[in-house]
Amino acid sequence: MTVIINILVSVVVIIGLQLLGMVIFSWMTPYKDMEELKKGNKAAALAMGGKFIGTAIILGVSAYTNTSIWFMILWFAVGYVCLIAVYWIFELVTPGFKISDHLQQGNVAVGILLCLVFIGTAFAISSLII
């Protein structure tokens, strides 16, 4: 019975952290993510999907490598901060244009690139999680 309770608690924490991660990412964008999705903005959808997958990769590795919920949360937080930093670094190394403006305008190329930056970073960061 204890195993079942541990699994249920872990699932609830994982879902909560994934949702929290997505809410924080949505606060970072100057536009409303859900409004852009309703409009059919593929670039915003790709960027949001990359954030979701990147967050899930870090969360999954944190859960897999830690038997303690607290350590899982700690390592997720470390990895998540790295994902946020990557977004701002990406914004800095592209001084010719503002990423969020191009996403809002539907620039799919920028959406794909940002999506892959999040996923690639998540794989790299998750290799450091112990």
PDB file of C-alpha atoms in Angstrom:
ATOM      1  CA  MET A   1       0.000   0.000   0.000  1.00  0.00           C
ATOM      2  CA  THR A   2       2.885   2.367   0.756  1.00  0.00           C
ATOM      3  CA  VAL A   3       4.227   1.923  -2.776  1.00  0.00           C
ATOM      4  CA  ILE A   4       0.898   2.949  -4.282  1.00  0.00           C
ATOM      5  CA  ILE A   5       0.721   6.039  -2.076  1.00  0.00           C
ATOM      6  CA  ASN A   6       4.296   6.987  -3.014  1.00  0.00           C
ATOM      7  CA  ILE A   7       3.502   6.622  -6.706  1.00  0.00           C
ATOM      8  CA  LEU A   8       0.326   8.695  -6.401  1.00  0.00           C
ATOM      9  CA  VAL A   9       2.122  11.434  -4.483  1.00  0.00           C
ATOM     10  CA  SER A  10       4.916  11.431  -7.077  1.00  0.00           C
ATOM     11  CA  VAL A  11       2.444  11.697  -9.947  1.00  0.00           C
ATOM     12  CA  VAL A  12       0.617  14.582  -8.278  1.00  0.00           C
ATOM     13  CA  VAL A  13       3.911  16.409  -7.613  1.00  0.00           C
ATOM     14  CA  ILE A  14       5.118  15.814 -11.184  1.00  0.00           C
ATOM     15  CA  ILE A  15       1.875  17.121 -12.690  1.00  0.00           C
ATOM     16  CA  GLY A  16       1.955  20.118 -10.348  1.00  0.00           C
ATOM     17  CA  LEU A  17       5.558  20.947 -11.249  1.00  0.00           C
ATOM     18  CA  GLN A  18       4.863  20.605 -14.971  1.00  0.00           C
ATOM     19  CA  LEU A  19       1.888  22.956 -14.689  1.00  0.00           C
ATOM     20  CA  LEU A  20       3.849  25.405 -12.547  1.00  0.00           C
ATOM     21  CA  GLY A  21       6.663  25.350 -15.083  1.00  0.00           C
ATOM     22  CA  MET A  22       4.297  26.160 -17.919  1.00  0.00           C
ATOM     23  CA  VAL A  23       2.643  28.967 -15.953  1.00  0.00           C
ATOM     24  CA  ILE A  24       6.031  30.542 -15.216  1.00  0.00           C
ATOM     25  CA  PHE A  25       7.015  30.284 -18.878  1.00  0.00           C
ATOM     26  CA  SER A  26       3.729  31.923 -19.902  1.00  0.00           C
ATOM     27  CA  TRP A  27       4.467  34.829 -17.534  1.00  0.00           C
ATOM     28  CA  MET A  28       7.783  35.352 -19.353  1.00  0.00           C
ATOM     29  CA  THR A  29       6.194  36.024 -22.716  1.00  0.00           C
ATOM     30  CA  PRO A  30       4.728  39.498 -23.262  1.00  0.00           C
ATOM     31  CA  TYR A  31       1.833  38.006 -25.234  1.00  0.00           C
ATOM     32  CA  LYS A  32      -0.888  35.610 -24.050  1.00  0.00           C
ATOM     33  CA  ASP A  33       0.146  32.085 -25.035  1.00  0.00           C
ATOM     34  CA  MET A  34      -3.370  30.682 -25.067  1.00  0.00           C
ATOM     35  CA  GLU A  35      -4.682  33.577 -27.157  1.00  0.00           C
ATOM     36  CA  GLU A  36      -1.972  32.912 -29.750  1.00  0.00           C
ATOM     37  CA  LEU A  37      -2.878  29.223 -29.780  1.00  0.00           C
ATOM     38  CA  LYS A  38      -6.559  30.083 -30.298  1.00  0.00           C
ATOM     39  CA  LYS A  39      -5.520  32.196 -33.300  1.00  0.00           C
ATOM     40  CA  GLY A  40      -3.647  29.213 -34.733  1.00  0.00           C
ATOM     41  CA  ASN A  41      -0.194  30.743 -34.267  1.00  0.00           C
ATOM     42  CA  LYS A  42       2.104  27.828 -35.153  1.00  0.00           C
ATOM     43  CA  ALA A  43       5.271  29.626 -34.047  1.00  0.00           C
ATOM     44  CA  ALA A  44       3.909  30.256 -30.556  1.00  0.00           C
ATOM     45  CA  ALA A  45       2.671  26.651 -30.415  1.00  0.00           C
ATOM     46  CA  LEU A  46       6.106  25.311 -31.353  1.00  0.00           C
ATOM     47  CA  ALA A  47       7.814  27.471 -28.732  1.00  0.00           C
ATOM     48  CA  MET A  48       5.283  26.438 -26.110  1.00  0.00           C
ATOM     49  CA  GLY A  49       5.636  22.784 -27.085  1.00  0.00           C
ATOM     50  CA  GLY A  50       9.412  23.046 -26.765  1.00  0.00           C
ATOM     51  CA  LYS A  51       9.020  24.529 -23.304  1.00  0.00           C
ATOM     52  CA  PHE A  52       6.649  21.705 -22.341  1.00  0.00           C
ATOM     53  CA  ILE A  53       8.928  18.948 -23.648  1.00  0.00           C
ATOM     54  CA  GLY A  54      12.035  20.564 -22.169  1.00  0.00           C
ATOM     55  CA  THR A  55      10.344  20.872 -18.798  1.00  0.00           C
ATOM     56  CA  ALA A  56       9.119  17.278 -19.018  1.00  0.00           C
ATOM     57  CA  ILE A  57      12.593  15.945 -19.881  1.00  0.00           C
ATOM     58  CA  ILE A  58      14.162  17.631 -16.878  1.00  0.00           C
ATOM     59  CA  LEU A  59      11.281  16.583 -14.649  1.00  0.00           C
ATOM     60  CA  GLY A  60      11.424  12.992 -15.868  1.00  0.00           C
ATOM     61  CA  VAL A  61      15.160  12.664 -15.280  1.00  0.00           C
ATOM     62  CA  SER A  62      14.788  14.316 -11.873  1.00  0.00           C
ATOM     63  CA  ALA A  63      12.107  11.800 -10.930  1.00  0.00           C
ATOM     64  CA  TYR A  64      14.061   8.848 -12.326  1.00  0.00           C
ATOM     65  CA  THR A  65      17.348   9.636 -10.597  1.00  0.00           C
ATOM     66  CA  ASN A  66      16.004  10.609  -7.169  1.00  0.00           C
ATOM     67  CA  THR A  67      14.122   8.515  -4.650  1.00  0.00           C
ATOM     68  CA  SER A  68      13.215  11.552  -2.565  1.00  0.00           C
ATOM     69  CA  ILE A  69      10.443  13.894  -3.671  1.00  0.00           C
ATOM     70  CA  TRP A  70      12.432  16.802  -2.223  1.00  0.00           C
ATOM     71  CA  PHE A  71      15.563  15.992  -4.223  1.00  0.00           C
ATOM     72  CA  MET A  72      13.432  15.541  -7.323  1.00  0.00           C
ATOM     73  CA  ILE A  73      11.930  18.995  -6.771  1.00  0.00           C
ATOM     74  CA  LEU A  74      15.361  20.492  -6.091  1.00  0.00           C
ATOM     75  CA  TRP A  75      16.927  19.056  -9.267  1.00  0.00           C
ATOM     76  CA  PHE A  76      13.900  20.029 -11.301  1.00  0.00           C
ATOM     77  CA  ALA A  77      14.231  23.598  -9.999  1.00  0.00           C
ATOM     78  CA  VAL A  78      17.914  23.692 -10.950  1.00  0.00           C
ATOM     79  CA  GLY A  79      17.179  22.382 -14.448  1.00  0.00           C
ATOM     80  CA  TYR A  80      14.188  24.661 -14.877  1.00  0.00           C
ATOM     81  CA  VAL A  81      16.212  27.749 -13.944  1.00  0.00           C
ATOM     82  CA  CYS A  82      18.677  26.691 -16.648  1.00  0.00           C
ATOM     83  CA  LEU A  83      15.837  26.536 -19.200  1.00  0.00           C
ATOM     84  CA  ILE A  84      14.715  30.025 -18.232  1.00  0.00           C
ATOM     85  CA  ALA A  85      18.305  31.267 -18.508  1.00  0.00           C
ATOM     86  CA  VAL A  86      18.581  29.740 -21.979  1.00  0.00           C
ATOM     87  CA  TYR A  87      15.532  31.676 -23.144  1.00  0.00           C
ATOM     88  CA  TRP A  88      17.077  34.967 -22.010  1.00  0.00           C
ATOM     89  CA  ILE A  89      20.503  34.043 -23.387  1.00  0.00           C
ATOM     90  CA  PHE A  90      18.863  33.153 -26.703  1.00  0.00           C
ATOM     91  CA  GLU A  91      17.195  36.570 -26.631  1.00  0.00           C
ATOM     92  CA  LEU A  92      20.595  38.222 -25.997  1.00  0.00           C
ATOM     93  CA  VAL A  93      22.471  36.390 -28.768  1.00  0.00           C
ATOM     94  CA  THR A  94      19.865  37.398 -31.338  1.00  0.00           C
ATOM     95  CA  PRO A  95      20.191  41.183 -31.055  1.00  0.00           C
ATOM     96  CA  GLY A  96      18.777  41.803 -34.525  1.00  0.00           C
ATOM     97  CA  PHE A  97      15.257  40.950 -33.450  1.00  0.00           C
ATOM     98  CA  LYS A  98      13.121  40.269 -30.419  1.00  0.00           C
ATOM     99  CA  ILE A  99      12.160  36.580 -30.140  1.00  0.00           C
ATOM    100  CA  SER A 100       8.755  37.204 -28.560  1.00  0.00           C
ATOM    101  CA  ASP A 101       7.771  39.658 -31.300  1.00  0.00           C
ATOM    102  CA  HIS A 102       8.595  37.138 -34.030  1.00  0.00           C
ATOM    103  CA  LEU A 103       6.711  34.396 -32.227  1.00  0.00           C
ATOM    104  CA  GLN A 104       3.667  36.622 -31.872  1.00  0.00           C
ATOM    105  CA  GLN A 105       3.886  37.478 -35.569  1.00  0.00           C
ATOM    106  CA  GLY A 106       3.868  33.765 -36.396  1.00  0.00           C
ATOM    107  CA  ASN A 107       7.479  33.348 -37.556  1.00  0.00           C
ATOM    108  CA  VAL A 108       7.573  29.529 -37.686  1.00  0.00           C
ATOM    109  CA  ALA A 109      11.340  29.423 -38.235  1.00  0.00           C
ATOM    110  CA  VAL A 110      11.895  31.175 -34.910  1.00  0.00           C
ATOM    111  CA  GLY A 111       9.343  28.882 -33.243  1.00  0.00           C
ATOM    112  CA  ILE A 112      11.096  25.756 -34.525  1.00  0.00           C
ATOM    113  CA  LEU A 113      14.513  27.010 -33.517  1.00  0.00           C
ATOM    114  CA  LEU A 114      13.353  27.987 -30.019  1.00  0.00           C
ATOM    115  CA  CYS A 115      11.583  24.645 -29.624  1.00  0.00           C
ATOM    116  CA  LEU A 116      14.776  22.783 -30.477  1.00  0.00           C
ATOM    117  CA  VAL A 117      16.863  25.037 -28.251  1.00  0.00           C
ATOM    118  CA  PHE A 118      14.629  24.127 -25.290  1.00  0.00           C
ATOM    119  CA  ILE A 119      14.688  20.409 -26.075  1.00  0.00           C
ATOM    120  CA  GLY A 120      18.444  20.324 -26.685  1.00  0.00           C
ATOM    121  CA  THR A 121      19.150  22.268 -23.526  1.00  0.00           C
ATOM    122  CA  ALA A 122      16.888  19.987 -21.511  1.00  0.00           C
ATOM    123  CA  PHE A 123      18.802  16.920 -22.721  1.00  0.00           C
ATOM    124  CA  ALA A 124      22.135  18.551 -21.915  1.00  0.00           C
ATOM    125  CA  ILE A 125      21.051  19.798 -18.485  1.00  0.00           C
ATOM    126  CA  SER A 126      19.363  16.519 -17.570  1.00  0.00           C
ATOM    127  CA  SER A 127      22.671  14.700 -18.043  1.00  0.00           C
ATOM    128  CA  LEU A 128      23.986  16.675 -15.056  1.00  0.00           C
ATOM    129  CA  ILE A 129      21.142  15.675 -12.718  1.00  0.00           C
ATOM    130  CA  ILE A 130      22.171  13.179 -10.070  1.00  0.00           C
TER     131      ILE A 130
END
